[in-house]
PDB file of N, CA and C in Angstrom:
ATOM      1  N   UNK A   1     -39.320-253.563 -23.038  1.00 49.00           N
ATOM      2  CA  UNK A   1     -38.260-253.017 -23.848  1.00 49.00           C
ATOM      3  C   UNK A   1     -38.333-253.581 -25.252  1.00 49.00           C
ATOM      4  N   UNK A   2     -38.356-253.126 -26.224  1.00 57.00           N
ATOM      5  CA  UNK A   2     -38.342-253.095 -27.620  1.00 57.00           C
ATOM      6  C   UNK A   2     -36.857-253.408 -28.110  1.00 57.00           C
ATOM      7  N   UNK A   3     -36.710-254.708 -28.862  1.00 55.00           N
ATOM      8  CA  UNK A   3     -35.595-254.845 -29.710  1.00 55.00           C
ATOM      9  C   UNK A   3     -35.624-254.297 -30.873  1.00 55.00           C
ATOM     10  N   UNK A   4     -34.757-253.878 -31.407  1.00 60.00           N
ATOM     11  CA  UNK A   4     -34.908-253.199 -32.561  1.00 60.00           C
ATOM     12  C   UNK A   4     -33.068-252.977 -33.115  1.00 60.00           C
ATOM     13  N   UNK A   5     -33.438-253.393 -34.257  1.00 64.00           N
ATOM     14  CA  UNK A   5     -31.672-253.891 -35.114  1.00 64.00           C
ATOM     15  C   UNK A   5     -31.820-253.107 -36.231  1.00 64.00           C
ATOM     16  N   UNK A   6     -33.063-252.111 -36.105  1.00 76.00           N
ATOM     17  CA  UNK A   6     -32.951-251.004 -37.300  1.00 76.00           C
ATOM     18  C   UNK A   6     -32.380-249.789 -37.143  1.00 76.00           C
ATOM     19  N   UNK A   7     -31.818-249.631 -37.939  1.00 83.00           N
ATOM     20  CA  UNK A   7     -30.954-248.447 -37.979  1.00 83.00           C
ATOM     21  C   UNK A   7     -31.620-247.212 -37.776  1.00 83.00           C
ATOM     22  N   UNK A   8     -31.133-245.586 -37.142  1.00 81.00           N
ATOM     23  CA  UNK A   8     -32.355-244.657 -36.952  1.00 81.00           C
ATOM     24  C   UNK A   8     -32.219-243.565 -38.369  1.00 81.00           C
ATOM     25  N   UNK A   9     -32.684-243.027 -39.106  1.00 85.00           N
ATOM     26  CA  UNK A   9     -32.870-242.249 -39.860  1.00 85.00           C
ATOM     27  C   UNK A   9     -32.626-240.378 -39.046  1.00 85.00           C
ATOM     28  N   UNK A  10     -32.133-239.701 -39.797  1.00 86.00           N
ATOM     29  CA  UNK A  10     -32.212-238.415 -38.894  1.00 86.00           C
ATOM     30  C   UNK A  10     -33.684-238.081 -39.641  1.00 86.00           C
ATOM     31  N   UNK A  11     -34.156-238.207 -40.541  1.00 88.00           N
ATOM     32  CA  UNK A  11     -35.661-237.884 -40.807  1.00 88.00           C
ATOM     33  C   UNK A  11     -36.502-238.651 -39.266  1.00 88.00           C
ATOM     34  N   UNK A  12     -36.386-239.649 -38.743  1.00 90.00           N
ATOM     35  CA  UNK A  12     -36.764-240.077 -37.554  1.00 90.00           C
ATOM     36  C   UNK A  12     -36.601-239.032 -36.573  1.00 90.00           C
ATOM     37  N   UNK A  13     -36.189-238.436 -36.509  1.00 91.00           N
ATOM     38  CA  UNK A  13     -35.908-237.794 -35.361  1.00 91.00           C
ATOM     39  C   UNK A  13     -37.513-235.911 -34.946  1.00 91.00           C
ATOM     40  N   UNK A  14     -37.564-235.848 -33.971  1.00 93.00           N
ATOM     41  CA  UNK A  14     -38.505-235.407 -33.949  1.00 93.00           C
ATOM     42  C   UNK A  14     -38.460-233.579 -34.659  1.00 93.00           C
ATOM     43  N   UNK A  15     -39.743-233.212 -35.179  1.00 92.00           N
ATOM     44  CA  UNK A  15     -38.964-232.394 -36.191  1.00 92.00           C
ATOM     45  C   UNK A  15     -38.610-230.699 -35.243  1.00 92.00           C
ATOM     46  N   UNK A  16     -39.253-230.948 -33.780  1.00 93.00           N
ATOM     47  CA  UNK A  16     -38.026-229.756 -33.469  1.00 93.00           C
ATOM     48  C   UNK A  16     -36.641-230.061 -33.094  1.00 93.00           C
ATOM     49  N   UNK A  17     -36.183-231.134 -33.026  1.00 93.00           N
ATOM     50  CA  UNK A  17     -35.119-231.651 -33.067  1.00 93.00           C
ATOM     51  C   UNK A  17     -33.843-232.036 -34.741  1.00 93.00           C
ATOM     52  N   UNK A  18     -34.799-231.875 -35.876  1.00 93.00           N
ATOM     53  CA  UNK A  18     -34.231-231.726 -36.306  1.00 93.00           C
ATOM     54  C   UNK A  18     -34.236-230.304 -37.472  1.00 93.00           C
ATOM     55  N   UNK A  19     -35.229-229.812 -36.676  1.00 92.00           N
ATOM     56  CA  UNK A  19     -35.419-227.917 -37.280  1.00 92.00           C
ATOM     57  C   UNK A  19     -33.863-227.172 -36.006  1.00 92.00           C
ATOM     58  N   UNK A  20     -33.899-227.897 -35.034  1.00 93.00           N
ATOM     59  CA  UNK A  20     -32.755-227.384 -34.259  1.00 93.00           C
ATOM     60  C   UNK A  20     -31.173-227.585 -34.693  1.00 93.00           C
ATOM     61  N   UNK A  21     -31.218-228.699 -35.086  1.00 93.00           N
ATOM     62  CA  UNK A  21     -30.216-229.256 -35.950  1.00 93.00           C
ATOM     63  C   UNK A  21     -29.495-228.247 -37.413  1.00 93.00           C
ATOM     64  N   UNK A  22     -30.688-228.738 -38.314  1.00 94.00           N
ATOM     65  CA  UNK A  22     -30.341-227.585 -39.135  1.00 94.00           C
ATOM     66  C   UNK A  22     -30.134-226.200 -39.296  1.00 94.00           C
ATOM     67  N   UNK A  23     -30.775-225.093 -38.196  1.00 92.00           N
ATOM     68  CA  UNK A  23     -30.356-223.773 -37.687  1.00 92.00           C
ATOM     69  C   UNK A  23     -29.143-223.856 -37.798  1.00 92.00           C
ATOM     70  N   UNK A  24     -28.618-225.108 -37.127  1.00 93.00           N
ATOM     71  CA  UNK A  24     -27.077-224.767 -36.481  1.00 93.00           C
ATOM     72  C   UNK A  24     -25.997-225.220 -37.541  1.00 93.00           C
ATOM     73  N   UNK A  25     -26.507-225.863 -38.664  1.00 93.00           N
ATOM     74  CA  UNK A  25     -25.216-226.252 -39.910  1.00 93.00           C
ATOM     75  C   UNK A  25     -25.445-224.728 -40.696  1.00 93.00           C
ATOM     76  N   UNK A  26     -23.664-224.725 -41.064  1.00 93.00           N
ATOM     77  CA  UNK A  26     -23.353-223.695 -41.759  1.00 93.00           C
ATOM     78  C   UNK A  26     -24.227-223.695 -43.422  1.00 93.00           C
ATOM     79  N   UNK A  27     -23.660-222.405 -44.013  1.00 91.00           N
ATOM     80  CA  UNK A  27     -24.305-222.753 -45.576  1.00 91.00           C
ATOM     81  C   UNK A  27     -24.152-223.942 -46.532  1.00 91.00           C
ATOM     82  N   UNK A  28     -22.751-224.146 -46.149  1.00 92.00           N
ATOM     83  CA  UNK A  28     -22.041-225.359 -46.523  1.00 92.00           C
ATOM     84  C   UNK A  28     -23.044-226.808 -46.567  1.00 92.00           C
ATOM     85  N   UNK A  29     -23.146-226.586 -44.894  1.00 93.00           N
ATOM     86  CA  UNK A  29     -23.511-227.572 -44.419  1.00 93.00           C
ATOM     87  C   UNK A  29     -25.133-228.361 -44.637  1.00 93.00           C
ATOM     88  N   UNK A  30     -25.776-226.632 -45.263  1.00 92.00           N
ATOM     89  CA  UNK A  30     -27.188-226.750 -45.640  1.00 92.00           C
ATOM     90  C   UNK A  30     -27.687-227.289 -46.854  1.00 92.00           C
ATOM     91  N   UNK A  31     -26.648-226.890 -47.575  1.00 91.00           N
ATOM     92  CA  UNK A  31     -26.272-227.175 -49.061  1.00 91.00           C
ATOM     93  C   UNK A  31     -26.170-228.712 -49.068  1.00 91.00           C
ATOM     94  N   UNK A  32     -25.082-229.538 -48.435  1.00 93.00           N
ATOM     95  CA  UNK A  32     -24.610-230.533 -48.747  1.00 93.00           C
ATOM     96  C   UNK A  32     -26.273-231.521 -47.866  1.00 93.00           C
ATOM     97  N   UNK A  33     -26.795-231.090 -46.838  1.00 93.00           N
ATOM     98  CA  UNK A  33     -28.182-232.018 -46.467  1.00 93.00           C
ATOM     99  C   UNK A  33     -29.225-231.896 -47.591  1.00 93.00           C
ATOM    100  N   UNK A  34     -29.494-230.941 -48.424  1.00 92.00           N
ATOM    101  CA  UNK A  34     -30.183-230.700 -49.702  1.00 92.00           C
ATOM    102  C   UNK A  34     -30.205-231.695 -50.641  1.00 92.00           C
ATOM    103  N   UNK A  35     -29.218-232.306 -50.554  1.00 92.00           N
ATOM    104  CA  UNK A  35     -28.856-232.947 -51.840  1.00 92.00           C
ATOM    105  C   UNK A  35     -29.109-234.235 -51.413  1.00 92.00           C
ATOM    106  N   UNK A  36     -29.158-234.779 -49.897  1.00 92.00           N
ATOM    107  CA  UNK A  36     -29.593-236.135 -49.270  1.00 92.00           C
ATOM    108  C   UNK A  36     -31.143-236.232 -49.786  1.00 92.00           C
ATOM    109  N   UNK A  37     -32.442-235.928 -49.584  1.00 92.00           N
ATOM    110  CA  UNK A  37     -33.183-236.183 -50.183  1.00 92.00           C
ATOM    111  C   UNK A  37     -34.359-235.476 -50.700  1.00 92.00           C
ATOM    112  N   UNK A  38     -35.390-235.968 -50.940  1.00 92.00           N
ATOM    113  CA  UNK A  38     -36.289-234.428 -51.378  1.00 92.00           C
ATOM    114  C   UNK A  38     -36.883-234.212 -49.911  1.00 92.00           C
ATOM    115  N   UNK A  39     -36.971-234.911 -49.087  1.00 91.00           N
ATOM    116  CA  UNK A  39     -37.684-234.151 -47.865  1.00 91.00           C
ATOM    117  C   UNK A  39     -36.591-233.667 -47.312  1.00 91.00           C
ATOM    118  N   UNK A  40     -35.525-233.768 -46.895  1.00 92.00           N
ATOM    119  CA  UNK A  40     -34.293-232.645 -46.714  1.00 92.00           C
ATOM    120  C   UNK A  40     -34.438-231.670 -47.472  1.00 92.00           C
ATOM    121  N   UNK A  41     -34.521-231.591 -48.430  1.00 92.00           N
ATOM    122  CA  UNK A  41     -34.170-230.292 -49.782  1.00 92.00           C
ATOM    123  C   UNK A  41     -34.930-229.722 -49.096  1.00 92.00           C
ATOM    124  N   UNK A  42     -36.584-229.974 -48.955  1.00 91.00           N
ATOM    125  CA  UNK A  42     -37.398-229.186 -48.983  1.00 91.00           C
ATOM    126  C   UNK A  42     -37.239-228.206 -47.551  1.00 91.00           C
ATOM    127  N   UNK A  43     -36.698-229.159 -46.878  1.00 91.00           N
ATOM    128  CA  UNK A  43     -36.577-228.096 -45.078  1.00 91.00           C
ATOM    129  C   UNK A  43     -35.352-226.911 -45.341  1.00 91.00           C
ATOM    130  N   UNK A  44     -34.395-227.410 -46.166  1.00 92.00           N
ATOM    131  CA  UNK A  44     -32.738-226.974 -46.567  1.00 92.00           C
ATOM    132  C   UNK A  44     -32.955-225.961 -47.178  1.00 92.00           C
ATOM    133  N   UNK A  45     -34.149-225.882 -47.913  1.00 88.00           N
ATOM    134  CA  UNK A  45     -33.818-224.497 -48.865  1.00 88.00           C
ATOM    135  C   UNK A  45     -34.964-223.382 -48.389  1.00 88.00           C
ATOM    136  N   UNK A  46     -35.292-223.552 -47.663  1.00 88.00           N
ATOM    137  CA  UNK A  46     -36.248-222.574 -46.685  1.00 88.00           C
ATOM    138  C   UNK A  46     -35.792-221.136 -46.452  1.00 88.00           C
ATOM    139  N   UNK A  47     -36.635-220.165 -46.310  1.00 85.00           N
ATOM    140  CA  UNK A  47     -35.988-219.231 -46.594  1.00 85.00           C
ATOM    141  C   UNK A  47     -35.430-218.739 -44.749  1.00 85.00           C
ATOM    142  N   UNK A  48     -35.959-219.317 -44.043  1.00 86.00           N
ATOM    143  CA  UNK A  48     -36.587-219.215 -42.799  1.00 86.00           C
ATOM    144  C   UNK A  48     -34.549-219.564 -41.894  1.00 86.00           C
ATOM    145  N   UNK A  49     -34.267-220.814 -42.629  1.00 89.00           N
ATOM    146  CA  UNK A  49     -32.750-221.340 -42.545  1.00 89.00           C
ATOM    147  C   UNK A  49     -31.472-220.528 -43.052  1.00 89.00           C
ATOM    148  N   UNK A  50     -32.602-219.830 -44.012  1.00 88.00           N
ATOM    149  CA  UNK A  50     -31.033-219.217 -45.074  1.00 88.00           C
ATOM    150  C   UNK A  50     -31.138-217.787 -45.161  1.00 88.00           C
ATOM    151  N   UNK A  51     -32.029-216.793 -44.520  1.00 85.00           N
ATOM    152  CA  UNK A  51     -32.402-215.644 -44.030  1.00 85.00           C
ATOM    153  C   UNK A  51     -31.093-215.409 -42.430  1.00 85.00           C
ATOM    154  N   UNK A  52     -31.005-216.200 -41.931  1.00 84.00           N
ATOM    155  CA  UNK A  52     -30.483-215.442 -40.746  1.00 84.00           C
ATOM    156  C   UNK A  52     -29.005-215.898 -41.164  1.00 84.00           C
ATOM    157  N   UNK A  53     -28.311-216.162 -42.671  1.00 85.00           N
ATOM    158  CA  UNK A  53     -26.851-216.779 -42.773  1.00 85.00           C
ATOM    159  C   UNK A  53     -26.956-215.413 -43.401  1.00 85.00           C
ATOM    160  N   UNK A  54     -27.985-215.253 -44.677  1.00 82.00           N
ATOM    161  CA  UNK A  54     -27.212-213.645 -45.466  1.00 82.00           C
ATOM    162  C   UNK A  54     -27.645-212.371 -44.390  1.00 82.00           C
ATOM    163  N   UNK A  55     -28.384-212.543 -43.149  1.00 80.00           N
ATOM    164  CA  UNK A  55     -28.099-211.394 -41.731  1.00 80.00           C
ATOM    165  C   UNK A  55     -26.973-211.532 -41.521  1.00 80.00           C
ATOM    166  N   UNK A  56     -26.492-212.615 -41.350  1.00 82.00           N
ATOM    167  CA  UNK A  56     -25.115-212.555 -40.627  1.00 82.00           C
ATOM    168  C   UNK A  56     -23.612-212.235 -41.608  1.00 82.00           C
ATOM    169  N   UNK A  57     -23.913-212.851 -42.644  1.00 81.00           N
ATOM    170  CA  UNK A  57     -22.971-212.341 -43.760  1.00 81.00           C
ATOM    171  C   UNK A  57     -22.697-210.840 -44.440  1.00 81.00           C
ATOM    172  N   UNK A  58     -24.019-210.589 -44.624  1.00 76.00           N
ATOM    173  CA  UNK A  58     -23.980-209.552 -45.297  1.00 76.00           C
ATOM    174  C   UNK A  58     -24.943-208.484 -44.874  1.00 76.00           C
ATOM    175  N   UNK A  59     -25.408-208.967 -43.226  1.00 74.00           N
ATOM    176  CA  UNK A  59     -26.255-207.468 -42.687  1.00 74.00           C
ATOM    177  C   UNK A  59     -25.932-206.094 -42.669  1.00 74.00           C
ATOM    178  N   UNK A  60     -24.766-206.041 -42.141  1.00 74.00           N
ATOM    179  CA  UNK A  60     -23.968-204.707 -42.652  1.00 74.00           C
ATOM    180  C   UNK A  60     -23.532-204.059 -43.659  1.00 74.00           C
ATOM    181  N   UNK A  61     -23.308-204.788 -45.054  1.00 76.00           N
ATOM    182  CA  UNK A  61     -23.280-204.525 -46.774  1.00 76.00           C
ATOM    183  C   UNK A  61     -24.194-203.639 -46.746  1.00 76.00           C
ATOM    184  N   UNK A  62     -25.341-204.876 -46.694  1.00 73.00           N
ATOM    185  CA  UNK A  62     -26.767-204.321 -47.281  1.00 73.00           C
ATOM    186  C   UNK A  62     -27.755-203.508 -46.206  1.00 73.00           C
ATOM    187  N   UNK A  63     -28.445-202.475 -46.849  1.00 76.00           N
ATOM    188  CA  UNK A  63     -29.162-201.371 -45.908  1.00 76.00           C
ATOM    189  C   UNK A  63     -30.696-202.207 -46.020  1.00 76.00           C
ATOM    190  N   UNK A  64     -31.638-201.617 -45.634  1.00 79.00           N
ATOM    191  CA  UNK A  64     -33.208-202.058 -45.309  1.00 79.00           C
ATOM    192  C   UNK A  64     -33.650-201.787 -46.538  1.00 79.00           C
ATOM    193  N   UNK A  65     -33.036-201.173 -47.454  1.00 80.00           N
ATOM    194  CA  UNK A  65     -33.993-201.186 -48.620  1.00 80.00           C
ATOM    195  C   UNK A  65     -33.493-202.293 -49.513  1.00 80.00           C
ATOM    196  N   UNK A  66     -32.492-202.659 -49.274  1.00 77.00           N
ATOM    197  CA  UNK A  66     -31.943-204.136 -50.222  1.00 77.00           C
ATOM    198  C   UNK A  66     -32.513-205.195 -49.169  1.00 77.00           C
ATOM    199  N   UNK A  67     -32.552-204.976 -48.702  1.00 75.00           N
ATOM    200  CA  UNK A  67     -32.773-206.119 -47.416  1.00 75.00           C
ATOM    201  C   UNK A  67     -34.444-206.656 -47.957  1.00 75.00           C
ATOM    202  N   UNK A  68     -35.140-205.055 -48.536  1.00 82.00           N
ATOM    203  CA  UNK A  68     -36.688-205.034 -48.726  1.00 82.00           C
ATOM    204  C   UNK A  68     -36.913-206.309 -50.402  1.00 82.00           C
ATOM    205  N   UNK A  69     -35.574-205.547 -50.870  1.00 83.00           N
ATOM    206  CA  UNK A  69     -35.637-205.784 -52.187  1.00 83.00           C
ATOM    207  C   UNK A  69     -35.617-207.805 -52.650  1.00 83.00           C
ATOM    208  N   UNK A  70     -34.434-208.001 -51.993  1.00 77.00           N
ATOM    209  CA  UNK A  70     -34.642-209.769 -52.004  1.00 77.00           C
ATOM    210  C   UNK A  70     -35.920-210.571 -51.242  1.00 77.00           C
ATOM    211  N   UNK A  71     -36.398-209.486 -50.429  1.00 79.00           N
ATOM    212  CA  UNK A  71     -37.476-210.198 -50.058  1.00 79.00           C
ATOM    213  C   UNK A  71     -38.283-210.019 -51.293  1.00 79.00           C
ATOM    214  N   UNK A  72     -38.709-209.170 -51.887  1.00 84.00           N
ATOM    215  CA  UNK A  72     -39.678-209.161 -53.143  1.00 84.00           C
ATOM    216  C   UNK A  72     -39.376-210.590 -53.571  1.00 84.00           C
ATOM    217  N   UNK A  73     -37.612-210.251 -54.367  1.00 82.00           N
ATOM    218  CA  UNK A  73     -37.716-211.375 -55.234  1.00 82.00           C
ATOM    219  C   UNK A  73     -37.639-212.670 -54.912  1.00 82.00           C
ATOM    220  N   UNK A  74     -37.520-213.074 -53.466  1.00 78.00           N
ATOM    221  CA  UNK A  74     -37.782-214.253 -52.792  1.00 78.00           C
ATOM    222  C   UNK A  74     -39.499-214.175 -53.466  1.00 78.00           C
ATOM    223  N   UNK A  75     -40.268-213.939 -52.780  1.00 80.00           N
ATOM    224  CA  UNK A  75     -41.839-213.890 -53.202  1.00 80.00           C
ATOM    225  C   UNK A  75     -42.202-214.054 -54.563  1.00 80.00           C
ATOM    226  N   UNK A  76     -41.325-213.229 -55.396  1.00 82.00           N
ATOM    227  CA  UNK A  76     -41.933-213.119 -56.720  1.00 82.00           C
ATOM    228  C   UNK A  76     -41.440-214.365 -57.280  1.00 82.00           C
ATOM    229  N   UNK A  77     -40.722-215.078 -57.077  1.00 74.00           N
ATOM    230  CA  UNK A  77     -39.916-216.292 -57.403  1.00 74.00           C
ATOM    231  C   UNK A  77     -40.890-217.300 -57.190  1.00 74.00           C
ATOM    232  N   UNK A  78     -41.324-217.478 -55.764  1.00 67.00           N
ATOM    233  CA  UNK A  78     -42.681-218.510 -55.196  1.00 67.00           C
ATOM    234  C   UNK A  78     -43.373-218.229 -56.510  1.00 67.00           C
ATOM    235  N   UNK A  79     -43.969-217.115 -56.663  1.00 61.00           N
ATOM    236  CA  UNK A  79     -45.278-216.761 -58.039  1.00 61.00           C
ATOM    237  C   UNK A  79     -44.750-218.051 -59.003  1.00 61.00           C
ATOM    238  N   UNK A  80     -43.976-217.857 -59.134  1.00 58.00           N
ATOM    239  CA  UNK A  80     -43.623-217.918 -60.687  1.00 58.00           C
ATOM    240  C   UNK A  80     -43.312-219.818 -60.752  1.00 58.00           C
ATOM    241  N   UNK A  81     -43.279-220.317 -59.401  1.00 51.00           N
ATOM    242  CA  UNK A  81     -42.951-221.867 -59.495  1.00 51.00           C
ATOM    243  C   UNK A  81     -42.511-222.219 -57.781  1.00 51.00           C
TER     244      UNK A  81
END
């Protein structure tokens, strides 16, 4: 058995465990882990996390051709930086 008096990091934690984690925080909630560090940011602002919040928000607003359209400018955005 291993002593250990170090504290655990949620970056410690294994990363389908914490790709499961983040699915499940609101926008709010995605937003506010973003700002903890740059390897958070980088999982937080994924489009992969924040694709199934504007399905659920605004799937019914928007038809398949807007739906087509932010995907462009998701992409064209990557281009550009």
């Amino acid at each position: 058995m291993e002593d250990t008096n170090e504290e655990m990091s949620v970056l410690d934690l294994p990363e389908l465990a914490l790709e499961c984690i983040l699915e499940r925080l609101p926008p709010g909630g995605l937003f506010s882990m973003a700002s903890v560090c740059s390897s958070l940011r980088k999982r937080c602002v994924s489009d992969y996390l924040w694709e199934r919040h504007m399905k659920q928000k605004w799937g019914r607003v928007i038809g398949p051709a807007a739906y087509r359209e932010w995907k462009w400018f998701i992409a064209t955005r990557r281009d550009y930086g």
